[in-house]
Amino acid sequence: MPELVLESNGRTWTLDPSRPYTLGRDPQGDIVFDDARVSWRHATVSFNGRSWVVEDHGSTNGTFVQGQRIQHMEIGPGSALHLGNATDGPRLNLSGAVAGRQQQAPYAAQGAGAQAAGAPGWAQQAPPAQQAAVPQQAPAQQAVPQQAPAPQQPGWQQPQAAAFPQQQAAPADQYAQKTPGGGAGAPPVYGDRSPTTFHQFSIGRVMRIGRALENELVVSDLQVSRHHAEFHSTPDGRFEIRDLGSHNGTYVNGHPVPKGGSVQLGPNDIVGVGHSTFRIVGDRLEEFVDTGEVSFSARHLTVTVDGGKQILKDVSFGVPEKSLIAVIGPSGSGKSTLLKALTGYRPANQGEVLYDNRNLYKQFAELRQRIGLVPQDDILHKELTVKKALKYAAKLRFPADTTAAERDARIDEVLRELKLDVHKDKKVTSLSGGQRKRVSVALELLTKPSLIFLDEPTSGLDPGMDRDVMQLLRGLADDGRTVLVVTHSVAELALCDKLLVMAPGGAVAYFGPPEEALNFFGYDSWADVFSAFENYRDYDWSGRWKGSQHYQMYAADIDAAAPQSVSAHMPPPQAIKPPKPQAWGSQLMTLIRRYVSVIVSDKGFLALTVILPAVLGSVSLLIDHKRGLLVNEAVNPRTGAHIPNGTATTVLLILAVGACFAGAANSVRELIKERVIYERERATGLSRSAYLMSKVVVLGAVTVLQGLLVGVIGFSSREIPDQGVVLGGSTLFELCVPIMALGFTSMMVGLVISSLVKTAEKTMPLLVMFAIIQVVFTGCLFTLHGTLGVNEFSYLMPSRWAVAAAGATLDFNNIAPNTDNPSSTDPLWNHTGGAWTLDMVALIVLGVICGFFVARFLRRHEPEVMRK
């Protein structure tokens, strides 16, 4: 078997035919090229038993032989390869083996225009123009119009002329639509990229796609089920895609295929499975793998709120792959609105967002799985350890057929990438601010998103942590992702490829390299720029930007070509909900285990859970503790009537208020404190009902046990009737059941409050108000029955029914009659099993109604509702 020698820039490698060799920018590869035009894993050279072959791995800028872009080709001595550019990309000369020339260690080859070997990290990267994914070089000189002068304003500094690079990548080449590797009219898939690989179809053949090795098309992606979908070719030459009950769904033109259903494919239809996309061209199936190197652009985004006010005005910008973009601007400039529009969770009223030339709004169901979003607040439970928190997140996001070993391997990989492996056993709350932000990023990286958005990741961090976080984001972009960060910090903007400056009112004031921004505005510091925004709020910042040379160089041609539409034979997106990664029961069990882990790890909450009901129950013992009677005290010897026992109603009032307060206090902060976590997990397929039910199950169990403790302490030391109306001799338990049910229903009311408020601070006043209202409407302070309007309103109060149920057991109509009208009795207090059952059913119904409202209120924070 012949050896092959590769030579590039004075260095040589002798290739052994027994194994393949990888070419690219990956430092772990065999032959490393430190050139921005070379992809991370660009190509492979191997011996197939007959000859040496080179195979391109869907690289962005291509592999070329004699000026022609190739995908798979036999090569041999005398051949030459160019990587990234047909003329001046890194060149590899091939020849026969020569003894003594083998290089054992990978070496960073220096191609034409690449940075010098040994340059430290990102700091010496090629300029952004050289990083752009363009098929050919732009002209050496680019004519641009003169910058329009700014009108004279009081105190205005005339901007100085900016120093522009001599060579710029043509924006039209960056963002124009291409027809990749297929016949005329084929839709664009990943811009102008060639297919990663090809598969030949034959009549009647079935090609199954999945993660398992026995599939005809193996997709190594944890987002893909083991047996995900099947391609079918029919005898009449037509094709269809059939979903095999996949967990994360199969998509045609961005719309989900019904779970277990099938869809016939047209000549222009695109099938999405995980991070892979397939297209049928003739009798050939082309596969495109999303490796993370995607371009991203926004065109004419405009957001209008009620009243016609525009809070985002005609925002357009575009970035090539592997870019880090920072968005800055003063308060009221629409940064948060822009972030929501770019992620697709609250689309703009006008305009479009393109994910590598695919319309994000129209294909949101599929593409949202490839977008990572790190909100300003942490999206992990701080009480858990880093690895345990990631384990629960992976369990919820990956398909149900993913093994624990596969999930653990992916978690360990992400932890090593972000240098968090040394902190994996620490609680999230014990980490520094910068480390906690890394953990939030790690959660998003589990599913290998191509686009990562971050909202104020450096908020509240000191300058050192600020730099660490921005360097982390720089590394993520260099590793083959597109990263956009909204920030107030301007200290580390030099790490970014592009800078988007938003002006007051939501318009673009600048877009381009960060090192040219201050020169564009004509100021020495960003403090001066932001002061100018404040002092000249009515100034047309957007008009100044669009009349500048910078606009012509960096943004003018973004809208040169509209995205090519594709035919869709699918129902509208609203007709089929995107599939969920896990079945409802599996999600519920995972959520319950996670919530229990959070509670158990919080020692303070556990202690309070026991102390609070114990104290509330003990307080009731102070009421007439000597006699301790909850039955009639005596009989009037003259009239023969029972003497009213005021102790019974007072004790029951104390116990009922304690149960109300304990139950509501358990839940009143639960939803608001997890709102950011819920919104993010809901966007990745979390079931709303499973989430709510996990809260009901765990908090319900805690609250019921608290109610039992309150009841046992309050009733066990007192004289109670020998027989109950429903449970017979179990009178103590019959009295405790209404207290437990009251705590449970109060807990549901607390969830309603928590789902309504916008901040946790608002929950405490509402909790106090709820408790006081329950005191008034127990029926223990004044007679409710017969009071028109007040009595009917009391039916909405849980304490009314709980006290009535306990009062039916104690026979309140007898031991605490209506003194104003002794002949009038409260039917809810009747000493009968029917009255007790009615009271309990009404109490449970109130809890169910509260659950319905919680579910409705939670919908307001979900992507589908927010998108409307």
Coordinates of C-alpha atoms in Angstrom, one line a residue, residues 15 19-24 30 41-47 53-57 63 71-73 75 81:
L15 CA 0.3 9.5 5.4
R19 CA -5.9 5.1 8.8
P20 CA -7.6 8.3 7.6
Y21 CA -6.3 11.8 8.3
T22 CA -8.4 14.8 9.1
L23 CA -7.7 18.3 7.7
G24 CA -9.1 21.5 9.3
D30 CA -4.2 15.4 12.2
R41 CA -13.3 19.8 10.3
H42 CA -12.7 20.5 6.6
A43 CA -11.9 17.3 4.9
T44 CA -10.5 13.8 5.2
V45 CA -7.7 12.1 3.2
S46 CA -7.8 8.2 3.3
F47 CA -6.9 5.1 1.3
V53 CA -9.3 9.8 -1.8
V54 CA -10.1 13.2 -0.4
E55 CA -13.6 13.8 1.0
D56 CA -14.9 17.2 1.8
H57 CA -17.1 17.3 5.0
T63 CA -12.1 22.0 -1.3
Q71 CA -16.9 16.7 -2.7
H72 CA -15.3 13.3 -3.1
M73 CA -12.4 12.6 -5.4
I75 CA -6.1 11.8 -5.7
L81 CA -5.5 20.7 -3.2

